[in-house]
Coordinates of C-alpha atoms in Angstrom, one line a residue:
Chain A
M28 CA -92.4 59.6 -78.5
I29 CA -94.3 57.3 -80.9
I30 CA -95.7 54.3 -79.1
K31 CA -96.4 51.0 -80.9
Q32 CA -99.9 50.0 -80.3
L33 CA -101.2 46.5 -81.1
S34 CA -104.5 46.2 -82.9
I35 CA -106.1 42.8 -82.9
F36 CA -109.2 41.8 -84.9
L37 CA -111.3 39.3 -82.8
E38 CA -114.5 37.6 -83.6
N39 CA -117.2 38.0 -81.0
K40 CA -116.8 34.5 -79.7
L41 CA -116.9 33.5 -76.1
G42 CA -113.4 32.8 -74.8
R43 CA -111.6 34.5 -77.7
L44 CA -110.4 37.4 -75.5
T45 CA -109.2 35.1 -72.9
E46 CA -107.1 33.3 -75.5
L47 CA -105.4 36.6 -76.3
T48 CA -104.7 37.6 -72.7
K49 CA -103.4 34.1 -72.0
V50 CA -100.8 34.5 -74.8
L51 CA -99.6 37.8 -73.5
A52 CA -99.4 36.6 -69.9
E53 CA -97.5 33.5 -70.8
N54 CA -95.0 35.6 -72.7
D55 CA -94.5 38.0 -69.8
I56 CA -96.0 40.9 -71.7
N57 CA -97.5 43.6 -69.6
I58 CA -100.6 45.5 -70.8
S59 CA -100.5 49.2 -70.0
A60 CA -103.6 50.3 -71.8
F61 CA -106.4 48.4 -73.3
S62 CA -109.6 49.1 -75.2
I63 CA -112.2 47.3 -77.2
A64 CA -114.1 48.7 -80.1
E65 CA -117.2 46.6 -80.4
G66 CA -119.1 45.7 -83.6
T67 CA -121.9 43.3 -84.0
D68 CA -119.9 40.3 -85.0
Y69 CA -116.4 41.3 -84.4
G70 CA -114.4 43.6 -82.2
I71 CA -111.1 45.4 -82.4
I72 CA -108.8 45.2 -79.4
R73 CA -106.3 48.0 -79.1
C74 CA -103.6 47.8 -76.5
V75 CA -100.3 49.3 -75.4
V76 CA -98.0 46.6 -74.1
G77 CA -94.6 46.2 -72.6
R78 CA -93.0 44.3 -75.5
P79 CA -94.8 45.2 -78.7
E80 CA -92.4 43.5 -81.1
L81 CA -92.5 40.2 -79.2
A82 CA -96.3 40.4 -78.7
Y83 CA -96.7 41.0 -82.5
K84 CA -94.6 38.0 -83.3
V85 CA -96.1 35.5 -80.9
L86 CA -99.7 36.6 -81.8
R87 CA -98.9 36.3 -85.5
D88 CA -97.5 32.9 -85.0
L89 CA -100.7 31.9 -83.3
H90 CA -102.7 33.2 -86.3
F91 CA -104.1 36.3 -84.6
S92 CA -104.9 39.1 -87.0
V93 CA -102.6 41.7 -85.4
T94 CA -101.2 44.9 -86.7
I95 CA -99.0 47.6 -85.2
T96 CA -100.2 51.1 -85.3
D97 CA -98.4 54.3 -84.2
V98 CA -100.0 56.2 -81.4
A99 CA -99.1 58.9 -79.0
C100 CA -99.6 58.6 -75.2
L101 CA -100.4 62.1 -74.0
V102 CA -100.1 63.0 -70.3
V103 CA -102.6 65.5 -69.1
P104 CA -103.3 66.6 -65.5
N105 CA -106.0 64.6 -63.7
Q106 CA -108.2 67.7 -63.1
P107 CA -111.2 69.4 -64.8
G108 CA -110.2 70.8 -68.2
G109 CA -107.1 68.7 -68.4
L110 CA -108.1 67.0 -71.6
H111 CA -109.9 69.9 -73.0
T112 CA -106.8 72.1 -73.2
A113 CA -105.0 69.5 -75.3
L114 CA -107.9 68.8 -77.6
E115 CA -108.5 72.5 -78.3
I116 CA -105.0 72.8 -79.5
L117 CA -105.3 69.8 -81.8
S118 CA -108.6 71.1 -83.2
K119 CA -107.1 74.6 -83.8
N120 CA -104.2 72.9 -85.7
N121 CA -106.6 70.8 -87.8
I122 CA -105.4 67.5 -86.5
A123 CA -108.2 65.0 -86.7
I124 CA -108.4 62.1 -84.2
D125 CA -109.3 58.6 -85.4
Y126 CA -109.9 57.2 -81.9
M127 CA -108.6 57.5 -78.4
Y128 CA -108.9 55.9 -75.0
A129 CA -107.6 57.1 -71.6
F130 CA -106.8 56.0 -68.1
A131 CA -106.1 58.2 -65.1
S132 CA -103.9 57.7 -62.0
A133 CA -103.4 59.8 -58.9
H134 CA -102.1 63.0 -60.5
N135 CA -102.2 62.5 -64.2
A136 CA -104.3 61.0 -66.9
V137 CA -102.9 59.3 -70.0
V138 CA -104.7 59.5 -73.2
V139 CA -103.9 57.1 -76.1
I140 CA -104.5 58.9 -79.3
R141 CA -104.5 57.7 -82.9
S142 CA -104.5 60.4 -85.5
E143 CA -103.9 60.5 -89.2
S144 CA -100.7 62.2 -88.5
T145 CA -99.3 61.0 -85.2
P146 CA -95.9 62.7 -85.5
K147 CA -97.4 66.1 -86.2
L148 CA -99.8 65.6 -83.3
I149 CA -96.9 65.0 -80.9
E150 CA -95.0 67.9 -82.2
V151 CA -97.8 70.3 -81.8
L152 CA -98.7 69.2 -78.3
Q153 CA -95.0 69.3 -77.2
Q154 CA -94.8 72.8 -78.4
H155 CA -97.5 73.6 -76.0
N156 CA -95.6 71.9 -73.2
F157 CA -97.6 68.7 -73.0
D158 CA -95.9 65.6 -71.8
M159 CA -95.9 62.4 -73.7
L160 CA -95.1 59.0 -72.2
C161 CA -92.0 57.8 -73.8
C162 CA -91.1 54.2 -74.7
E163 CA -89.0 53.7 -71.5
K164 CA -92.0 54.4 -69.3
I165 CA -94.1 51.7 -71.0
Y166 CA -91.8 49.1 -72.5
Q167 CA -90.4 46.4 -70.4
N168 CA -86.6 45.9 -70.1
H169 CA -85.5 42.8 -71.9
Chain B
M236 CA -161.0 17.2 -112.1
F237 CA -159.2 16.9 -115.4
W238 CA -158.3 19.6 -117.9
N239 CA -157.2 17.1 -120.6
K240 CA -158.5 13.7 -119.5
E241 CA -157.6 12.1 -122.9
I242 CA -153.9 12.7 -122.3
E243 CA -153.8 12.5 -118.5
C244 CA -155.4 9.1 -118.5
I245 CA -153.9 7.9 -121.8
N246 CA -153.1 4.2 -122.3
R247 CA -149.4 3.9 -121.8
D248 CA -148.8 2.1 -125.1
E249 CA -150.5 4.9 -127.0
L250 CA -148.4 7.4 -125.0
E251 CA -145.2 5.6 -126.0
T252 CA -146.2 5.8 -129.7
L253 CA -147.0 9.5 -129.3
Q254 CA -143.7 10.1 -127.5
S255 CA -141.7 8.2 -130.1
Q256 CA -143.2 10.3 -132.9
R257 CA -142.6 13.5 -131.2
L258 CA -139.1 12.5 -130.2
Q259 CA -138.2 11.7 -133.8
F260 CA -139.6 15.0 -135.0
M261 CA -137.6 16.9 -132.4
L262 CA -134.4 15.0 -133.1
H263 CA -134.6 16.0 -136.8
R264 CA -135.2 19.7 -135.8
M265 CA -132.3 19.6 -133.4
Y266 CA -130.0 18.0 -135.9
N267 CA -130.9 20.5 -138.6
N268 CA -131.2 23.7 -136.6
V269 CA -128.9 23.4 -133.6
P270 CA -125.1 23.1 -134.5
F271 CA -124.4 22.1 -130.9
Y272 CA -126.6 19.0 -131.2
R273 CA -125.5 18.2 -134.8
K274 CA -121.9 18.1 -133.6
K275 CA -122.8 15.8 -130.7
F276 CA -124.8 13.4 -132.9
D277 CA -122.0 13.4 -135.5
E278 CA -119.4 12.6 -132.9
L279 CA -121.4 9.7 -131.7
G280 CA -122.2 8.6 -135.3
I281 CA -125.9 8.9 -134.7
K282 CA -128.4 10.1 -137.3
P283 CA -131.8 11.3 -136.2
E284 CA -133.5 8.6 -138.2
D285 CA -131.6 5.9 -136.2
I286 CA -133.8 6.7 -133.2
T287 CA -137.3 5.5 -133.8
S288 CA -138.5 4.8 -130.3
V289 CA -138.3 6.4 -126.8
K290 CA -136.8 3.0 -125.7
Q291 CA -133.6 4.2 -127.5
L292 CA -133.4 7.4 -125.5
S293 CA -130.5 6.1 -123.4
Q294 CA -128.3 6.0 -126.5
L295 CA -128.5 9.8 -126.8
P296 CA -126.2 12.3 -125.1
F297 CA -127.0 14.3 -122.1
T298 CA -127.4 18.1 -122.0
Y299 CA -126.0 20.0 -119.0
K300 CA -126.6 23.4 -117.5
T301 CA -123.1 24.4 -118.6
D302 CA -124.1 23.7 -122.2
L303 CA -126.7 26.5 -121.9
R304 CA -124.0 28.8 -120.4
D305 CA -121.4 28.0 -123.0
N306 CA -123.9 28.8 -125.7
Y307 CA -125.2 31.9 -124.0
P308 CA -127.5 33.5 -124.9
F309 CA -129.2 31.9 -127.9
G310 CA -126.8 29.3 -129.1
L311 CA -129.1 26.4 -128.4
C312 CA -132.2 28.0 -129.9
A313 CA -133.8 25.9 -132.7
V314 CA -135.8 28.7 -134.3
P315 CA -134.9 32.1 -135.7
Q316 CA -135.3 35.2 -133.5
Q317 CA -138.4 36.2 -135.3
Q318 CA -140.3 33.3 -133.9
I319 CA -139.2 33.9 -130.3
V320 CA -141.8 35.8 -128.3
R321 CA -140.6 35.5 -124.7
L322 CA -137.3 35.3 -122.9
H323 CA -136.8 34.3 -119.3
A324 CA -133.6 33.8 -117.3
S325 CA -132.5 32.3 -114.1
S326 CA -129.2 32.4 -112.2
G327 CA -126.4 30.3 -113.6
T328 CA -123.4 28.8 -111.9
T329 CA -121.2 31.8 -112.6
G330 CA -122.1 35.4 -113.4
K331 CA -124.1 34.6 -116.5
P332 CA -127.7 33.8 -116.3
T333 CA -129.3 30.7 -117.9
V334 CA -131.6 32.0 -120.7
V335 CA -134.7 30.3 -121.9
A336 CA -136.6 31.2 -125.0
Y337 CA -140.2 30.5 -126.0
T338 CA -142.2 30.6 -129.3
Q339 CA -145.9 31.3 -129.2
H340 CA -146.5 27.6 -129.4
D341 CA -144.2 27.0 -126.4
L342 CA -146.2 29.6 -124.4
D343 CA -149.4 27.8 -125.4
V344 CA -148.0 24.5 -124.2
W345 CA -146.9 26.1 -121.0
S346 CA -150.3 27.5 -120.3
E347 CA -151.8 24.1 -121.1
V348 CA -149.7 22.2 -118.6
I349 CA -150.3 24.8 -115.9
A350 CA -154.0 24.7 -116.7
R351 CA -153.9 21.0 -116.2
S352 CA -152.1 21.6 -112.9
F353 CA -154.6 24.1 -111.5
T354 CA -157.5 21.8 -112.6
M355 CA -155.8 18.9 -110.9
A356 CA -155.9 20.9 -107.7
G357 CA -159.6 21.5 -108.2
V358 CA -159.1 25.1 -109.4
G359 CA -161.6 26.5 -112.0
N360 CA -163.3 29.6 -113.3
A361 CA -165.1 30.1 -109.9
D362 CA -161.8 30.7 -108.2
T363 CA -159.7 33.8 -107.5
V364 CA -156.0 33.0 -107.8
Q365 CA -153.5 35.2 -106.0
V366 CA -150.2 34.7 -107.8
A367 CA -147.5 35.5 -105.2
Y368 CA -144.6 34.1 -107.2
G369 CA -142.2 36.7 -108.4
Y370 CA -143.1 38.2 -111.8
G371 CA -140.3 39.0 -114.2
L372 CA -137.3 37.0 -115.5
F373 CA -138.2 34.3 -113.0
T374 CA -140.7 31.8 -114.7
G375 CA -142.8 31.4 -111.5
G376 CA -145.1 34.4 -111.7
L377 CA -145.9 34.6 -115.4
G378 CA -146.1 30.8 -115.7
A379 CA -148.8 30.5 -113.0
H380 CA -150.5 33.6 -114.3
Y381 CA -151.2 32.4 -117.9
G382 CA -152.3 28.9 -116.7
A383 CA -154.7 30.4 -114.1
E384 CA -156.2 32.6 -116.8
K385 CA -156.6 29.7 -119.1
V386 CA -158.8 27.8 -116.6
G387 CA -160.8 31.0 -116.4
A388 CA -159.9 31.9 -112.8
S389 CA -159.7 35.6 -111.7
V390 CA -156.0 36.2 -111.4
I391 CA -154.4 38.7 -109.0
P392 CA -150.9 39.3 -110.3
I393 CA -149.6 40.6 -107.0
S394 CA -146.1 39.1 -107.4
G395 CA -144.0 38.2 -104.3
G396 CA -143.4 40.1 -101.1
N397 CA -145.4 42.9 -99.5
T398 CA -147.1 40.7 -97.0
K399 CA -149.4 43.4 -95.7
K400 CA -150.9 44.0 -99.2
Q401 CA -151.1 40.3 -99.9
L402 CA -153.3 39.9 -96.8
Q403 CA -155.4 42.9 -97.6
L404 CA -156.2 41.8 -101.2
M405 CA -156.6 38.2 -100.0
Q406 CA -159.5 39.5 -97.8
D407 CA -160.9 42.2 -100.1
F408 CA -160.9 40.1 -103.3
A409 CA -161.8 36.9 -101.5
S410 CA -158.9 34.9 -103.0
T411 CA -159.6 31.1 -102.9
V412 CA -156.2 30.0 -104.3
I413 CA -152.7 31.1 -103.4
A414 CA -149.6 30.3 -105.6
C415 CA -146.2 30.9 -104.1
T416 CA -143.2 29.2 -102.5
P417 CA -144.0 26.9 -99.6
S418 CA -141.8 28.9 -97.3
Y419 CA -143.7 32.1 -98.1
A420 CA -147.0 30.3 -97.7
A421 CA -146.0 29.2 -94.2
F422 CA -145.0 32.8 -93.4
L423 CA -148.3 34.2 -94.8
G424 CA -150.2 31.5 -92.8
E425 CA -148.5 32.5 -89.6
T426 CA -149.2 36.1 -90.2
I427 CA -152.9 35.4 -91.0
V428 CA -153.2 33.6 -87.6
S429 CA -151.2 36.2 -85.6
E430 CA -153.3 39.1 -87.2
G431 CA -156.4 37.2 -86.2
I432 CA -157.9 37.4 -89.7
L433 CA -158.3 33.6 -90.3
N434 CA -162.1 34.0 -90.4
N435 CA -161.9 36.7 -93.1
I436 CA -160.0 34.6 -95.6
K437 CA -161.5 32.3 -98.2
L438 CA -158.4 30.4 -99.2
R439 CA -159.0 26.7 -99.9
V440 CA -156.1 25.7 -102.2
G441 CA -152.4 26.4 -102.3
V442 CA -150.2 25.7 -105.3
F443 CA -146.6 25.7 -104.0
G444 CA -143.3 25.2 -105.7
A445 CA -139.9 26.6 -106.8
E446 CA -138.2 25.1 -103.8
P447 CA -138.0 21.6 -102.2
W448 CA -140.3 21.1 -99.2
T449 CA -141.2 18.3 -96.8
E450 CA -144.4 16.5 -95.9
E451 CA -144.1 18.1 -92.4
M452 CA -144.1 21.5 -94.0
R453 CA -147.2 20.6 -96.0
Q454 CA -149.1 19.5 -92.9
Y455 CA -148.0 22.6 -91.1
I456 CA -149.3 24.9 -93.8
Q457 CA -152.5 22.9 -94.3
N458 CA -153.2 23.0 -90.6
T459 CA -152.3 26.6 -90.0
I460 CA -154.8 28.1 -92.5
N461 CA -157.0 25.1 -93.3
I462 CA -156.2 24.7 -97.0
K463 CA -155.2 21.9 -99.2
A464 CA -151.5 22.4 -100.3
Y465 CA -150.3 21.0 -103.6
N466 CA -146.8 20.6 -104.9
I467 CA -146.0 21.9 -108.4
Y468 CA -142.6 21.2 -110.0
G469 CA -140.7 22.7 -112.8
L470 CA -137.5 24.3 -114.0
S471 CA -137.1 27.1 -116.4
E472 CA -134.9 25.1 -118.7
I473 CA -137.7 22.6 -119.4
I474 CA -140.5 25.1 -119.5
G475 CA -140.9 26.6 -116.0
P476 CA -143.4 25.5 -113.4
G477 CA -145.8 22.9 -114.7
V478 CA -143.5 20.1 -115.6
S479 CA -145.3 18.0 -113.0
M480 CA -148.1 18.5 -110.4
E481 CA -149.7 16.7 -107.5
C482 CA -153.3 15.5 -107.7
E483 CA -155.7 15.2 -104.8
C484 CA -154.0 11.9 -103.7
Q485 CA -150.9 13.9 -102.8
N486 CA -148.8 10.9 -103.6
G487 CA -146.2 12.0 -106.1
S488 CA -146.4 14.6 -108.9
H489 CA -147.7 13.7 -112.3
I490 CA -145.3 14.4 -115.1
Y491 CA -146.8 15.7 -118.4
E492 CA -145.1 13.0 -120.4
D493 CA -146.7 14.0 -123.7
H494 CA -144.3 17.0 -123.5
F495 CA -141.5 16.0 -121.2
I496 CA -140.0 12.5 -121.0
P497 CA -138.5 11.7 -117.6
E498 CA -135.7 9.3 -116.8
I499 CA -133.9 8.5 -113.5
I500 CA -130.2 8.0 -113.9
N501 CA -127.2 7.3 -111.7
P502 CA -125.6 10.7 -111.5
E503 CA -122.1 9.2 -111.4
T504 CA -122.3 6.8 -114.3
G505 CA -125.2 8.2 -116.3
E506 CA -126.8 4.7 -116.4
V507 CA -130.6 4.6 -116.4
L508 CA -132.0 3.2 -113.2
P509 CA -134.9 0.8 -112.8
E510 CA -138.3 2.1 -111.7
G511 CA -138.5 3.1 -108.1
E512 CA -134.8 3.7 -107.6
L513 CA -133.5 7.1 -106.3
G514 CA -131.4 9.0 -108.8
E515 CA -131.0 12.1 -110.8
L516 CA -134.0 13.3 -112.8
V517 CA -133.4 13.8 -116.5
F518 CA -135.9 15.4 -119.0
T519 CA -136.2 15.4 -122.7
T520 CA -138.5 18.0 -124.1
I521 CA -140.4 16.6 -127.1
T522 CA -142.6 19.5 -128.1
K523 CA -140.5 22.6 -127.3
E524 CA -139.8 24.7 -130.4
A525 CA -137.5 27.4 -129.2
L526 CA -135.3 25.5 -126.8
P527 CA -135.5 21.8 -127.2
L528 CA -133.3 19.9 -124.7
L529 CA -132.2 16.4 -125.0
R530 CA -131.8 14.4 -121.7
Y531 CA -131.3 17.5 -119.7
R532 CA -129.7 16.8 -116.3
T533 CA -131.9 18.6 -113.7
R534 CA -129.5 17.6 -110.8
D535 CA -132.6 17.0 -108.7
L536 CA -132.7 13.6 -107.0
C537 CA -136.0 11.7 -106.7
T538 CA -137.7 8.5 -107.7
L539 CA -140.2 7.7 -110.5
T540 CA -143.2 5.4 -110.6
Y541 CA -145.3 4.4 -113.6
E542 CA -148.0 2.8 -111.5
Q543 CA -151.5 4.2 -112.3
C544 CA -152.6 6.7 -109.6
A545 CA -155.8 6.3 -107.6
C546 CA -157.0 9.5 -109.3
G547 CA -157.1 7.6 -112.6
R548 CA -154.1 9.3 -114.2
T549 CA -151.7 7.0 -116.0
L550 CA -148.9 9.7 -116.2
A551 CA -145.6 8.8 -114.4
R552 CA -145.3 10.3 -110.9
M553 CA -142.1 11.6 -109.4
G554 CA -141.5 11.5 -105.6
R555 CA -140.4 14.5 -103.6
I556 CA -137.0 16.0 -104.4
V557 CA -134.7 14.8 -101.7
G558 CA -131.5 16.5 -102.7
R559 CA -129.3 17.7 -105.5
S560 CA -126.5 16.0 -107.4
D561 CA -124.6 19.3 -107.6
D562 CA -124.1 22.0 -105.1
M563 CA -127.0 24.3 -106.1
L564 CA -128.9 25.8 -103.2
I565 CA -132.5 27.1 -103.4
V566 CA -132.9 30.0 -101.0
R567 CA -136.3 31.7 -100.8
G568 CA -137.0 30.2 -104.2
V569 CA -133.9 31.7 -105.8
N570 CA -131.3 29.3 -107.2
M571 CA -127.7 30.0 -106.0
F572 CA -124.4 28.3 -106.4
P573 CA -121.5 28.6 -104.0
S574 CA -119.3 29.3 -107.0
Q575 CA -121.2 32.6 -107.5
V576 CA -120.1 33.7 -104.0
E577 CA -116.5 32.6 -104.8
T578 CA -116.5 34.7 -108.0
V579 CA -117.6 37.8 -106.2
L580 CA -115.0 37.3 -103.4
L581 CA -112.3 36.8 -105.9
E582 CA -113.2 40.0 -107.7
L583 CA -113.1 42.0 -104.5
S584 CA -109.4 42.4 -103.5
E585 CA -110.4 42.9 -99.8
T586 CA -111.5 39.4 -99.4
T587 CA -110.0 35.9 -99.7
P588 CA -111.8 33.1 -101.5
H589 CA -112.3 31.3 -98.2
Y590 CA -115.8 31.6 -97.1
A591 CA -118.7 29.7 -95.5
I592 CA -122.3 29.7 -96.5
I593 CA -124.9 29.0 -93.8
V594 CA -128.5 28.5 -94.8
D595 CA -131.1 28.2 -92.1
R596 CA -134.8 28.7 -91.7
E597 CA -136.2 31.1 -89.1
N598 CA -140.0 31.5 -88.8
N599 CA -140.3 29.5 -92.0
L600 CA -138.3 31.9 -94.0
D601 CA -134.9 31.0 -95.3
T602 CA -131.9 32.9 -94.0
L603 CA -128.6 33.2 -95.8
E604 CA -125.4 34.0 -93.9
I605 CA -122.0 34.3 -95.6
H606 CA -118.8 34.3 -93.5
V607 CA -116.1 36.2 -95.3
E608 CA -112.4 36.3 -94.5
I609 CA -110.7 39.7 -95.1
S610 CA -107.3 39.6 -96.7
E611 CA -104.4 40.3 -94.4
Q612 CA -103.3 43.4 -96.1
Y613 CA -106.7 45.0 -96.1
W614 CA -107.6 44.5 -92.5
T615 CA -107.5 47.8 -90.7
D616 CA -107.9 48.7 -87.1
E617 CA -110.6 51.2 -87.8
M618 CA -114.2 50.1 -87.2
K619 CA -115.7 52.5 -89.8
E620 CA -113.5 51.1 -92.5
L621 CA -114.4 47.5 -91.6
D622 CA -118.1 48.4 -91.7
A623 CA -117.7 50.1 -95.1
M624 CA -115.9 47.0 -96.3
K625 CA -118.7 44.8 -95.0
K626 CA -121.3 47.0 -96.8
K627 CA -119.4 46.8 -100.0
I628 CA -119.1 43.0 -99.8
T629 CA -122.8 42.7 -99.0
H630 CA -123.7 44.9 -102.0
A631 CA -121.6 42.9 -104.4
L632 CA -123.0 39.6 -103.2
S633 CA -126.7 40.7 -103.4
N634 CA -126.1 42.0 -106.9
I635 CA -125.0 38.6 -108.2
L636 CA -127.2 36.4 -106.0
G637 CA -130.4 38.3 -106.2
L638 CA -130.6 37.6 -102.4
N639 CA -129.7 39.7 -99.5
P640 CA -127.1 37.8 -97.4
A641 CA -126.1 38.6 -93.9
V642 CA -122.3 39.1 -94.3
K643 CA -120.1 38.3 -91.3
L644 CA -116.5 39.3 -91.4
V645 CA -114.2 36.8 -89.8
E646 CA -110.5 36.9 -88.9
P647 CA -108.0 36.5 -91.6
N648 CA -106.8 32.9 -91.8
S649 CA -109.5 31.7 -89.4
M650 CA -111.5 29.9 -92.0
Q651 CA -110.9 26.2 -92.4
R652 CA -108.7 25.3 -95.4
F653 CA -109.6 22.2 -97.3
E654 CA -107.2 19.8 -98.9
G655 CA -109.8 17.7 -100.6
K656 CA -113.3 18.8 -101.6
A657 CA -114.2 21.9 -99.8
Q658 CA -117.2 21.8 -97.5
R659 CA -118.4 25.4 -97.6
V660 CA -122.1 25.1 -97.2
T661 CA -124.0 24.3 -94.1
D662 CA -127.7 23.8 -94.7
R663 CA -129.5 23.7 -91.4
R664 CA -133.0 23.6 -93.0
K665 CA -134.7 20.3 -92.5
L666 CA -135.8 19.0 -95.9

């Protein structure tokens, strides 16, 4: 249930993001989720991709500063209170969230969550019958 | 106007005799009191009595800034501690500062040369001098202070910064003279104009130094606030400000050769260059008691002329400083070396020793930007940790540099690697 997220440190320079997406496109790597944490002179790109190991390797070879971080991809109903129920559980269980980003489709929303203890977070939410996206749903077949 | 016309307009033959006598006396003191110099002389097989004239100066060894550092703090002092009455310090090439010591006589000489300098700029006891150089370990503030008092001016020891207060006292106390760095003068000038208080100020003279500046900058300052701007030159190792000063002709700075003997050398070979050629300025102090220095390499590049000036002075004149023969930078009047940045970055495990220093000038104030590469293993995907890291690096750098740099974190491995001599400094200021 742990998903490998890529984190990439990018300088705030025109065209730098395009260089990143170009590498992913050329290597047939699909992006399922994507977020930018923006600082004054640099940003952190976090994304969930179809081939994390390959993406890590090609980006590293091209001297991108990339790391792999474990995250959980939680599925919540796309309706009022959907996210709240899950977060309330985490808070009651003293699980702190470092950052998260979400995307919604027709029926469901998916929230990418990074926590100090991702395995525990997954365990707690599953006990409460929450769905997690598993690797097969995201990763591309080789 | 002259403070000491006898010396400032001295016949050059008489000057040479005076210099030779003083040089001999100093060489004896160095040989007897400073083991560092005794060793150097012995190695070269020179005895102090062998040197009878300033013409033989080129036979003597150079002194370098590193010699001061290697003998930190008092190794080069020629007098016992009981005779030292003042200590100043400036930044050195690595963590340790360069220490300079003064006896009471040294301080008297210093006041004398600064009194000559203020008088040269037409400043006297009817003037109110606002000293906006930093007071403290830096020689600028106290140096200007004692010289201005000596000419009988009313001195405002306001020190640097606090522009609002500078302008208030300038108006309330009717300052007629301002002494500070040229870049701060330009900034003060602009503020005076933008605040619409030009009619309330009585400034007529500026005595500016501690950093290199251009003729364009002089015109700019002079035109902005309608004053006459003079260049004062000095370095703490020799005495502080007041090694040389411009007269009303504004055509080179007169060196007080009865105390400091200048030479221009080829920085690569050490060979003395003919009059008028550009090279590194070297000084020998011939009256300093506490810290006499023999052929001290200033690393400042300029020319020298011995032609008599239209003002009547016979003292040698040095042209503007056009550069350095080492990598020292002067930012907002503060000396800094790229190696200081490197030392800090190597001490912090989060960073690599790959960096870039960018110096620029915005609104006439120097800006300092340092690009720092984070080491691979420390780079995290959390913004708050990166920000904390940036804060830590900034803090460590400002501690050592005495300047507040804008630190920019760049991607690991993104900085250019150099195979030969590294080019880490970009100076965009037009000097």
